[in-house]
Coordinates of C-alpha atoms in Angstrom, one line a residue:
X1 CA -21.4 -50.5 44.0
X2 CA -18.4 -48.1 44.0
X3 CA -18.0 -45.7 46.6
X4 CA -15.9 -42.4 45.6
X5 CA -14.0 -40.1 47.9
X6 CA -12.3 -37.0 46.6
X7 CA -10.5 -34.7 50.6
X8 CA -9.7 -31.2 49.4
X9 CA -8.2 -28.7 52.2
X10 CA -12.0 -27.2 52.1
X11 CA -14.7 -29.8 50.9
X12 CA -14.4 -33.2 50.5
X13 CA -16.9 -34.9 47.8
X14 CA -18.4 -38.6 48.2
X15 CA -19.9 -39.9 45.2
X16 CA -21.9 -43.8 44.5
X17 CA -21.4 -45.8 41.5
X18 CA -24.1 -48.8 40.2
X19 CA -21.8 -49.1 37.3
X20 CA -21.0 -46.5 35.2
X21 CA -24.0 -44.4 36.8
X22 CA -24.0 -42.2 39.3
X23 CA -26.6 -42.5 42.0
X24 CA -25.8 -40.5 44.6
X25 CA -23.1 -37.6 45.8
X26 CA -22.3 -35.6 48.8
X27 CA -20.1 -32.7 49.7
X28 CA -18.9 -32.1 53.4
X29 CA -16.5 -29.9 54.8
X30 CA -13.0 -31.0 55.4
X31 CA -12.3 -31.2 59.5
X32 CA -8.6 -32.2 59.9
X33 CA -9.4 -32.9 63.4
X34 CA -12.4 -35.6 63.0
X35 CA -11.2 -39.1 63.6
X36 CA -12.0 -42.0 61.6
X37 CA -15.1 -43.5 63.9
X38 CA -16.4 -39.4 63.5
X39 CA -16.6 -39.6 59.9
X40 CA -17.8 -43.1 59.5
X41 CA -21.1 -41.9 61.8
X42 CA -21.7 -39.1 58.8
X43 CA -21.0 -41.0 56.3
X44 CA -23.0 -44.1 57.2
X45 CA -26.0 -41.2 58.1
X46 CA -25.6 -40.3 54.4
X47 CA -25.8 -43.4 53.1
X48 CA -28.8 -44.4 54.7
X49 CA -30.6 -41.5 53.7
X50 CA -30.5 -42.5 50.3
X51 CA -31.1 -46.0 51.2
X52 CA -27.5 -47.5 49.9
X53 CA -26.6 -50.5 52.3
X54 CA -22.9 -51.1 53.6
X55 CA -23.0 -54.4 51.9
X56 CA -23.6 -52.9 48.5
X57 CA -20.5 -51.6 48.3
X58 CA -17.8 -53.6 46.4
X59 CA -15.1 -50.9 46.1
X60 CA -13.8 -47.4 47.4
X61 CA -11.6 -45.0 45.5
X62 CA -9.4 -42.4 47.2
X63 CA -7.4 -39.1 46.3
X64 CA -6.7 -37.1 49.0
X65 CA -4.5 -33.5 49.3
X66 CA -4.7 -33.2 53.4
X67 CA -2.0 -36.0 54.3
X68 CA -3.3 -36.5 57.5
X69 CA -6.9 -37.5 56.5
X70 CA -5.4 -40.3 54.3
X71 CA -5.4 -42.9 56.7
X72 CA -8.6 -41.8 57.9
X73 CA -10.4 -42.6 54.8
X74 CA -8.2 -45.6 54.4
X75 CA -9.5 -46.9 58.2
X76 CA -12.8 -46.0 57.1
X77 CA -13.1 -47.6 54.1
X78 CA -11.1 -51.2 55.4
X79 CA -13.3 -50.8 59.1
X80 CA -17.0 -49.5 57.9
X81 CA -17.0 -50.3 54.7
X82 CA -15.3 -53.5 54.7
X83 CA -13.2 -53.0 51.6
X84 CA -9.8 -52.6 50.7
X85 CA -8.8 -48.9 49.0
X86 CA -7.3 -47.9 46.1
X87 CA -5.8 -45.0 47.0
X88 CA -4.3 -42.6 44.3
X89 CA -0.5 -42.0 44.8
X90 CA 2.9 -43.6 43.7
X91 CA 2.4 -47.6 42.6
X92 CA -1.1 -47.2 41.7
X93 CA -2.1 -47.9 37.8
X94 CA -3.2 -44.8 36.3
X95 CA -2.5 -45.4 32.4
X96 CA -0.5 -42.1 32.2
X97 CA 2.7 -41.6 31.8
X98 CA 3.5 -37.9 34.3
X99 CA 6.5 -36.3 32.2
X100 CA 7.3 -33.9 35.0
X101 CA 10.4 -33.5 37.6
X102 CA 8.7 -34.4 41.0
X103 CA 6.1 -36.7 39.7
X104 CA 5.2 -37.9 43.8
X105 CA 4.7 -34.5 44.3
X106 CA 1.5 -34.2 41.8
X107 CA -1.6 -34.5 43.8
X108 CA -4.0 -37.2 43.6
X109 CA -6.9 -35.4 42.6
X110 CA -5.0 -33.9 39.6
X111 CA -3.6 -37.6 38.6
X112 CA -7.7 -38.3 38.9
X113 CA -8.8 -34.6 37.0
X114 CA -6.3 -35.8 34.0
X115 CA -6.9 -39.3 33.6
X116 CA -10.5 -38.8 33.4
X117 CA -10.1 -35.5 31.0
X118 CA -8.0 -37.6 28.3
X119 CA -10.3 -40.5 28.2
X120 CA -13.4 -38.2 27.9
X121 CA -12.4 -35.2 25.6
X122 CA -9.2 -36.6 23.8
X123 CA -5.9 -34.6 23.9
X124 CA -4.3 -32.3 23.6
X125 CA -6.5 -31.1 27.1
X126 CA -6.3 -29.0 29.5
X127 CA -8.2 -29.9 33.1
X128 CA -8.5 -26.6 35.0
X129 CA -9.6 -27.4 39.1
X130 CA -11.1 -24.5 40.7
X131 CA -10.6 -25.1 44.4
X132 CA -8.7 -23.6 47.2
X133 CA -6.0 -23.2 44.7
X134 CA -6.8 -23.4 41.1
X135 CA -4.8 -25.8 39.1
X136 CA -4.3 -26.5 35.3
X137 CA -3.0 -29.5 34.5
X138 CA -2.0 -30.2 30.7
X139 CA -2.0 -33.4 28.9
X140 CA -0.6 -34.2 25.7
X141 CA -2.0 -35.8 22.4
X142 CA -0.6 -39.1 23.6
X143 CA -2.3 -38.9 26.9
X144 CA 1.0 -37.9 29.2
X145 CA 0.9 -35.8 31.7
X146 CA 3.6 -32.8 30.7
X147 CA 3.3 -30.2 33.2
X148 CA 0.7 -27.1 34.5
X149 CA 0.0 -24.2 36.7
X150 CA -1.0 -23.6 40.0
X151 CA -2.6 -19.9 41.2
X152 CA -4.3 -18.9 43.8
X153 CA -7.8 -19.8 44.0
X154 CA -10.4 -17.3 43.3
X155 CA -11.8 -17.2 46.7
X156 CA -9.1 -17.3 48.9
X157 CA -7.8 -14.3 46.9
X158 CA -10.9 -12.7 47.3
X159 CA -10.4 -13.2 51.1
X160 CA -6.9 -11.7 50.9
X161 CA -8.0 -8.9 49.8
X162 CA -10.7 -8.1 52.2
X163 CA -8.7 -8.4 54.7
X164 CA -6.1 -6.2 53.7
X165 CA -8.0 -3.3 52.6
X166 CA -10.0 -2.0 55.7
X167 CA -12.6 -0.2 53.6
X168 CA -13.4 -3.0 51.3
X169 CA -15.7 -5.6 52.2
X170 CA -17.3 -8.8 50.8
X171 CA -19.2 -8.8 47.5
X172 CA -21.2 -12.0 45.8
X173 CA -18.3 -13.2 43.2
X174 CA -20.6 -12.3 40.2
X175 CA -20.4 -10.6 36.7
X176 CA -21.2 -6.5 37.4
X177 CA -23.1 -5.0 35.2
X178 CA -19.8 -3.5 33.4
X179 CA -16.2 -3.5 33.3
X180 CA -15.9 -0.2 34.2
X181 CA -17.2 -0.1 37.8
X182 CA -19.7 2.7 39.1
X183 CA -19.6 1.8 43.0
X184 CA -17.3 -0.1 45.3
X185 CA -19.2 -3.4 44.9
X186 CA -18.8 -3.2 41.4
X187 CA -14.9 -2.0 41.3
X188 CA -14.2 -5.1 43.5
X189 CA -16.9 -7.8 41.2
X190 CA -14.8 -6.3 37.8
X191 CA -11.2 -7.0 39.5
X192 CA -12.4 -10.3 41.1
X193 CA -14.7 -12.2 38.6
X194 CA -13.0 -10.5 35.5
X195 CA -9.8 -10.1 36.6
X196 CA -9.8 -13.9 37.1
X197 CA -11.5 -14.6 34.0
X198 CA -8.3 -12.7 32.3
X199 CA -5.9 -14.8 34.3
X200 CA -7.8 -17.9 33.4
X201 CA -7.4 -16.6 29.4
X202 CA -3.6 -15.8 29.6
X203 CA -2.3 -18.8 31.1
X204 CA -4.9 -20.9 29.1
X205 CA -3.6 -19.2 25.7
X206 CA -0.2 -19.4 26.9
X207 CA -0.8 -22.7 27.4
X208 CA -1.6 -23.1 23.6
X209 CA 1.2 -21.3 22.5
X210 CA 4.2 -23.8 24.0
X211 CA 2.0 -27.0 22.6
X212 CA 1.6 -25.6 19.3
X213 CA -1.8 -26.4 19.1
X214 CA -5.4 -25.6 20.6
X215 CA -6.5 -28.5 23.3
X216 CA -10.0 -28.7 25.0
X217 CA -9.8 -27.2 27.9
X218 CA -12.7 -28.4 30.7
X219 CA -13.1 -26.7 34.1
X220 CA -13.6 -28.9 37.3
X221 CA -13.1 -29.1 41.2
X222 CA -14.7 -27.7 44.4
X223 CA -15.7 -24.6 43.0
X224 CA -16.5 -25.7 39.5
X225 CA -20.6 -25.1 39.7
X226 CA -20.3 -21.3 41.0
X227 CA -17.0 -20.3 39.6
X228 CA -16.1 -22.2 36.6
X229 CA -19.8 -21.5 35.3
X230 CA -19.5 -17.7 35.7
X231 CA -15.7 -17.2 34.4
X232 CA -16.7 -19.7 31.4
X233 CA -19.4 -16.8 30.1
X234 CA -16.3 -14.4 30.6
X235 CA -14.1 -16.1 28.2
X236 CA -13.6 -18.3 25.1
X237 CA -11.3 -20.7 26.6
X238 CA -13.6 -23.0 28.8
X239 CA -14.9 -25.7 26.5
X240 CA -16.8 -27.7 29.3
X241 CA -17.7 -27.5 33.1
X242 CA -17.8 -31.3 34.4
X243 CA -17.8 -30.9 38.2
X244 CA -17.4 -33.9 39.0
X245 CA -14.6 -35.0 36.8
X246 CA -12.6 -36.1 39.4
X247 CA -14.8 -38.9 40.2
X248 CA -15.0 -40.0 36.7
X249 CA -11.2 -40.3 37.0
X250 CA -11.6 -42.3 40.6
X251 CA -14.0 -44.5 39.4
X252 CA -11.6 -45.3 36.0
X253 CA -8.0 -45.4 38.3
X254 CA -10.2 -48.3 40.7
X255 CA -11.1 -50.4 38.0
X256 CA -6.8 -50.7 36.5
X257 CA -6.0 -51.5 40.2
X258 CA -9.4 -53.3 41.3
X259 CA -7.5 -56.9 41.5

């Protein structure tokens, strides 16, 4: 059994692998604060409730974006679960080529988002993560990785703007009934859900436009159930929600660097 991990800066995913299948998955919150004997209580507590055994596990598989938590995980995995990690970052196998300036600087879930988003839908693609931030990440029709986008996420921007305006306050990110609002709620839903909806479009068919081509473009990351399945109604762009994409890619990065 695999075990898959997947730290965001606002939810962290754990997923179980019997092969190729996935039999179990958890989201938590991200604590920065929680040691590595914390975690390993929850996540011990999780596994038991769906009756997985520590000495099932054979592997772990790790992208983190909160530095600090890296070498929690790490601990966790070599102390609880009693197997070395592969965890995604420079010297680690991935079977992509990243045709970019700062390659180190690429995070690991993206590495993960693209790797699995070739090997599943071909390329050209583009792997869009809806998360705190929302990244696109483009890969060619040879399967490098040539560059992306990153834009403020849909709910923190949401947030910003609450706070801002004093006589605004929060709304259910949903479609309104119309583009052209009749009450506050709705002004704010039309701006938020298909305002974003628009940006999505424009980078998307921007995006196009430099590869001279049309690619698949799939929607993924923390958001991807509730977000990525309302802005793909609101546009033409979105060719698949997978939401758990980044696993897929985890789970394909472990078995290059398994040995």
């Amino acid at each position: 059994m695999l075990i898959t991990i997947d730290i965001g800066n606002t939810n962290s995913k754990i997923a179980a692998w019997d092969g190729d299948q996935m039999v179990a998955h958890w989201r938590l919150s991200t604590q920065r604060q929680k040691l590595t004997d914390e975690y390993a209580v929850l996540v011990r507590s999780l596994f038991e409730l769906r009756g997985i055994a520590i000495n099932q596990i054979e592997g772990c598989a790790i992208s983190c974006v909160v530095p600090p938590l890296t070498s929690v995980f790490s601990e966790l995995s070599r102390t609880y679960l009693n197997v070395e990690p592969v965890v995604i970052g420079p010297g680690i196998k991935t079977g992509m080529r990243l045709l970019i300036d700062t390659p180190r600087e690429l995070g690991a879930d993206r590495v993960a988002n693209s790797v699995a988003a070739f090997r599943r839908y071909g390329g050209p693609v583009i792997a869009i993560a809806f998360g705190t931030a929302t990244a696109f990440d483009v890969i060619s029709v040879e399967g490098d990785y040539i560059g992306g986008a990153i834009a403020p996420g849909i709910g923190i921007s949401a947030d910003a703007l609450f706070r801002a305006a004093a006589k605004l306050y929060h709304v259910e990110l949903a479609r309104p009934p119309r583009v052209i609002g009749k009450n506050t709620s709705h002004y704010m839903q039309s701006g938020i859900v298909l305002g974003y909806a628009g940006l999505v479009e424009g980078l998307v068919t921007r995006m196009w436009q430099e590869l001279g081509m049309r690619g698949t473009v799939v929607a993924t990351g923390g958001q991807a159930e509730v977000i990525a399945d309302i802005i793909a109604g609101e546009t033409h762009v979105i060719d698949h929600v997978d939401p758990w994409l980044t696993h897929e890619g985890l789970k394909m990065i472990h078995a290059m660097n398994r040995q």
